Short mmCIF file of N, CA and C in Angstrom, two decimals:
data_model
loop_
_atom_site.label_atom_id
_atom_site.label_comp_id
_atom_site.label_asym_id
_atom_site.label_seq_id
_atom_site.Cartn_x
_atom_site.Cartn_y
_atom_site.Cartn_z
N MET G 1 35.53 -47.31 10.57
CA MET G 1 35.76 -45.92 10.28
C MET G 1 34.50 -45.25 9.72
N PHE G 2 33.84 -45.93 8.77
CA PHE G 2 32.66 -45.33 8.14
C PHE G 2 31.39 -45.57 8.94
N LYS G 3 31.47 -46.43 9.97
CA LYS G 3 30.29 -46.71 10.78
C LYS G 3 29.79 -45.46 11.50
N ASN G 4 30.70 -44.61 11.92
CA ASN G 4 30.26 -43.40 12.62
C ASN G 4 29.72 -42.33 11.66
N LEU G 5 29.79 -42.56 10.37
CA LEU G 5 29.20 -41.63 9.39
C LEU G 5 27.79 -42.06 9.01
N LYS G 6 27.42 -43.29 9.38
CA LYS G 6 26.11 -43.81 9.03
C LYS G 6 25.08 -43.35 10.07
N ILE G 7 23.96 -42.84 9.59
CA ILE G 7 22.89 -42.35 10.47
C ILE G 7 21.56 -42.96 10.05
N THR G 8 20.61 -42.94 10.98
CA THR G 8 19.26 -43.44 10.68
C THR G 8 18.46 -42.33 10.00
N CYS G 9 17.31 -42.72 9.50
CA CYS G 9 16.44 -41.72 8.87
C CYS G 9 15.93 -40.70 9.89
N ASP G 10 15.68 -41.14 11.12
CA ASP G 10 15.26 -40.20 12.17
C ASP G 10 16.33 -39.16 12.44
N GLU G 11 17.57 -39.62 12.51
CA GLU G 11 18.68 -38.69 12.71
C GLU G 11 18.82 -37.75 11.52
N ALA G 12 18.61 -38.29 10.32
CA ALA G 12 18.72 -37.48 9.11
C ALA G 12 17.69 -36.36 9.08
N THR G 13 16.46 -36.66 9.46
CA THR G 13 15.43 -35.62 9.46
C THR G 13 15.72 -34.56 10.52
N THR G 14 16.25 -35.00 11.65
CA THR G 14 16.62 -34.03 12.69
C THR G 14 17.73 -33.11 12.21
N ILE G 15 18.73 -33.69 11.57
CA ILE G 15 19.84 -32.88 11.04
C ILE G 15 19.33 -31.94 9.94
N CYS G 16 18.43 -32.45 9.12
CA CYS G 16 17.84 -31.62 8.06
C CYS G 16 17.18 -30.39 8.65
N ASP G 17 16.38 -30.60 9.69
CA ASP G 17 15.69 -29.48 10.33
C ASP G 17 16.69 -28.50 10.95
N LYS G 18 17.71 -29.04 11.62
CA LYS G 18 18.73 -28.18 12.22
C LYS G 18 19.48 -27.40 11.15
N SER G 19 19.75 -28.05 10.03
CA SER G 19 20.52 -27.44 8.95
C SER G 19 19.78 -26.24 8.36
N GLN G 20 18.47 -26.34 8.25
CA GLN G 20 17.69 -25.24 7.69
C GLN G 20 17.79 -23.97 8.52
N TYR G 21 18.00 -24.14 9.81
CA TYR G 21 18.06 -22.98 10.70
C TYR G 21 19.48 -22.66 11.14
N GLY G 22 20.45 -23.26 10.46
CA GLY G 22 21.85 -22.95 10.70
C GLY G 22 22.41 -23.54 11.98
N ALA G 23 21.76 -24.57 12.52
CA ALA G 23 22.21 -25.14 13.79
C ALA G 23 22.99 -26.44 13.62
N ALA G 24 23.10 -26.95 12.40
CA ALA G 24 23.79 -28.22 12.17
C ALA G 24 25.30 -27.98 12.04
N THR G 25 26.06 -28.91 12.59
CA THR G 25 27.52 -28.82 12.48
C THR G 25 27.97 -29.34 11.11
N ILE G 26 29.21 -29.11 10.80
CA ILE G 26 29.75 -29.59 9.52
C ILE G 26 29.73 -31.11 9.46
N SER G 27 30.07 -31.76 10.56
CA SER G 27 30.06 -33.23 10.56
C SER G 27 28.65 -33.77 10.37
N GLU G 28 27.65 -33.10 10.94
CA GLU G 28 26.27 -33.53 10.73
C GLU G 28 25.86 -33.36 9.27
N LYS G 29 26.28 -32.26 8.67
CA LYS G 29 25.95 -32.04 7.26
C LYS G 29 26.61 -33.09 6.36
N VAL G 30 27.84 -33.49 6.69
CA VAL G 30 28.52 -34.53 5.92
C VAL G 30 27.77 -35.85 6.06
N LYS G 31 27.39 -36.19 7.29
CA LYS G 31 26.63 -37.41 7.52
C LYS G 31 25.32 -37.40 6.75
N LEU G 32 24.66 -36.25 6.73
CA LEU G 32 23.40 -36.12 6.00
C LEU G 32 23.61 -36.32 4.50
N SER G 33 24.66 -35.73 3.97
CA SER G 33 24.96 -35.89 2.54
C SER G 33 25.23 -37.34 2.19
N ILE G 34 25.96 -38.03 3.04
CA ILE G 34 26.23 -39.45 2.81
C ILE G 34 24.94 -40.26 2.89
N HIS G 35 24.09 -39.92 3.83
CA HIS G 35 22.80 -40.61 3.98
C HIS G 35 21.95 -40.44 2.72
N PHE G 36 21.99 -39.26 2.12
CA PHE G 36 21.21 -38.99 0.91
C PHE G 36 21.61 -39.91 -0.25
N LEU G 37 22.84 -40.35 -0.29
CA LEU G 37 23.29 -41.24 -1.37
C LEU G 37 22.53 -42.56 -1.38
N SER G 38 22.09 -42.99 -0.21
CA SER G 38 21.41 -44.28 -0.13
C SER G 38 19.92 -44.16 0.19
N CYS G 39 19.46 -42.98 0.55
CA CYS G 39 18.06 -42.84 0.97
C CYS G 39 17.38 -41.70 0.21
N LYS G 40 16.62 -42.06 -0.77
CA LYS G 40 15.93 -41.05 -1.58
C LYS G 40 14.73 -40.45 -0.85
N ILE G 41 14.19 -41.20 0.13
CA ILE G 41 13.05 -40.69 0.89
C ILE G 41 13.47 -39.48 1.73
N CYS G 42 14.60 -39.59 2.40
CA CYS G 42 15.08 -38.46 3.20
C CYS G 42 15.47 -37.28 2.32
N CYS G 43 15.97 -37.58 1.15
CA CYS G 43 16.31 -36.52 0.20
C CYS G 43 15.04 -35.77 -0.21
N LEU G 44 13.97 -36.52 -0.47
CA LEU G 44 12.69 -35.91 -0.81
C LEU G 44 12.14 -35.11 0.36
N TYR G 45 12.27 -35.66 1.58
CA TYR G 45 11.82 -34.95 2.79
C TYR G 45 12.51 -33.59 2.88
N THR G 46 13.80 -33.56 2.64
CA THR G 46 14.56 -32.32 2.73
C THR G 46 14.07 -31.30 1.70
N LYS G 47 13.83 -31.75 0.48
CA LYS G 47 13.33 -30.85 -0.56
C LYS G 47 11.97 -30.28 -0.18
N GLN G 48 11.08 -31.16 0.29
CA GLN G 48 9.74 -30.71 0.68
C GLN G 48 9.80 -29.77 1.88
N ASN G 49 10.68 -30.07 2.82
CA ASN G 49 10.83 -29.23 4.00
C ASN G 49 11.31 -27.83 3.63
N LYS G 50 12.25 -27.75 2.71
CA LYS G 50 12.75 -26.45 2.24
C LYS G 50 11.64 -25.67 1.55
N THR G 51 10.84 -26.36 0.74
CA THR G 51 9.74 -25.71 0.04
C THR G 51 8.73 -25.14 1.03
N LEU G 52 8.36 -25.94 2.03
CA LEU G 52 7.40 -25.46 3.03
C LEU G 52 7.95 -24.28 3.82
N THR G 53 9.21 -24.34 4.17
CA THR G 53 9.84 -23.24 4.90
C THR G 53 9.79 -21.96 4.08
N ASN G 54 10.11 -22.05 2.81
CA ASN G 54 10.07 -20.87 1.94
C ASN G 54 8.65 -20.32 1.80
N LEU G 55 7.66 -21.21 1.71
CA LEU G 55 6.27 -20.76 1.63
C LEU G 55 5.86 -20.03 2.90
N TYR G 56 6.20 -20.61 4.05
CA TYR G 56 5.84 -19.98 5.32
C TYR G 56 6.55 -18.65 5.52
N LYS G 57 7.81 -18.59 5.11
CA LYS G 57 8.54 -17.33 5.23
C LYS G 57 7.87 -16.24 4.40
N GLY G 58 7.47 -16.59 3.19
CA GLY G 58 6.79 -15.63 2.32
C GLY G 58 5.47 -15.20 2.90
N GLN G 59 4.74 -16.14 3.46
CA GLN G 59 3.44 -15.82 4.07
C GLN G 59 3.63 -14.95 5.30
N ALA G 60 4.61 -15.28 6.12
CA ALA G 60 4.86 -14.50 7.33
C ALA G 60 5.24 -13.07 6.98
N LYS G 61 6.03 -12.92 5.92
CA LYS G 61 6.46 -11.58 5.50
C LYS G 61 5.26 -10.74 5.07
N SER G 62 4.34 -11.35 4.30
CA SER G 62 3.18 -10.60 3.85
C SER G 62 2.22 -10.31 5.00
N CYS G 63 2.17 -11.19 5.99
CA CYS G 63 1.30 -10.95 7.15
C CYS G 63 1.80 -9.78 7.98
N LYS G 64 3.10 -9.61 8.07
CA LYS G 64 3.66 -8.51 8.84
C LYS G 64 3.36 -7.16 8.21
N GLU G 65 3.19 -7.16 6.90
CA GLU G 65 2.94 -5.92 6.20
C GLU G 65 1.49 -5.45 6.36
N ILE G 66 0.59 -6.38 6.64
CA ILE G 66 -0.83 -6.05 6.76
C ILE G 66 -1.17 -5.87 8.24
N LYS G 67 -1.69 -4.70 8.57
CA LYS G 67 -2.11 -4.46 9.95
C LYS G 67 -3.59 -4.79 10.06
N ARG G 68 -3.88 -5.57 11.06
CA ARG G 68 -5.28 -5.94 11.29
C ARG G 68 -5.71 -5.37 12.63
N CYS G 69 -6.78 -4.61 12.61
CA CYS G 69 -7.29 -4.01 13.84
C CYS G 69 -8.77 -4.34 13.97
N LEU G 70 -9.19 -4.52 15.21
CA LEU G 70 -10.60 -4.76 15.47
C LEU G 70 -11.35 -3.43 15.48
N SER G 71 -12.58 -3.49 15.00
CA SER G 71 -13.42 -2.29 15.08
C SER G 71 -13.90 -2.14 16.52
N LYS G 72 -14.49 -0.99 16.84
CA LYS G 72 -14.98 -0.76 18.20
C LYS G 72 -16.04 -1.80 18.57
N GLU G 73 -16.89 -2.12 17.62
CA GLU G 73 -17.95 -3.11 17.88
C GLU G 73 -17.34 -4.49 18.16
N GLU G 74 -16.32 -4.85 17.39
CA GLU G 74 -15.67 -6.14 17.61
C GLU G 74 -14.96 -6.19 18.96
N LYS G 75 -14.36 -5.07 19.35
CA LYS G 75 -13.69 -5.00 20.65
C LYS G 75 -14.69 -5.16 21.79
N GLU G 76 -15.82 -4.50 21.67
CA GLU G 76 -16.86 -4.59 22.71
C GLU G 76 -17.40 -6.02 22.79
N ALA G 77 -17.63 -6.65 21.65
CA ALA G 77 -18.12 -8.03 21.63
C ALA G 77 -17.11 -8.97 22.26
N LEU G 78 -15.85 -8.74 22.00
CA LEU G 78 -14.78 -9.56 22.58
C LEU G 78 -14.72 -9.37 24.09
N LYS G 79 -14.85 -8.13 24.55
CA LYS G 79 -14.86 -7.86 25.99
C LYS G 79 -16.01 -8.58 26.68
N LYS G 80 -17.19 -8.55 26.06
CA LYS G 80 -18.36 -9.22 26.63
C LYS G 80 -18.13 -10.73 26.72
N GLU G 81 -17.54 -11.31 25.68
CA GLU G 81 -17.26 -12.74 25.69
C GLU G 81 -16.26 -13.10 26.78
N LEU G 82 -15.24 -12.26 26.96
CA LEU G 82 -14.24 -12.51 28.00
C LEU G 82 -14.85 -12.40 29.39
N GLU G 83 -15.77 -11.46 29.58
CA GLU G 83 -16.44 -11.32 30.87
C GLU G 83 -17.30 -12.53 31.17
N LYS G 84 -17.93 -13.08 30.15
CA LYS G 84 -18.75 -14.30 30.34
C LYS G 84 -17.88 -15.46 30.81
N ILE G 85 -16.68 -15.55 30.26
CA ILE G 85 -15.78 -16.63 30.62
C ILE G 85 -15.32 -16.49 32.07
N LYS G 86 -15.09 -15.24 32.52
CA LYS G 86 -14.64 -15.00 33.88
C LYS G 86 -15.68 -15.41 34.91
N GLU G 87 -16.96 -15.30 34.55
CA GLU G 87 -18.05 -15.59 35.49
C GLU G 87 -18.24 -17.04 35.75
#
């Protein structure tokens, strides 16, 4: 009965990733929680993964607020470089 609740660490990390983006099922989340009871490494992986996701989300949000435009000189230099590649 409990054999189907046991998962490997590879499966646990996959479920962890799916869970962060709302794609994990309830049964997968239960399996992950049970796995955490015996595997502190996967538990740590999940904490670190959540931290990285939050950092990237914050960075992405601030990047969207800043508009970056090339100057005319930079655009011309880029065009020249692209023309060189075409040749």
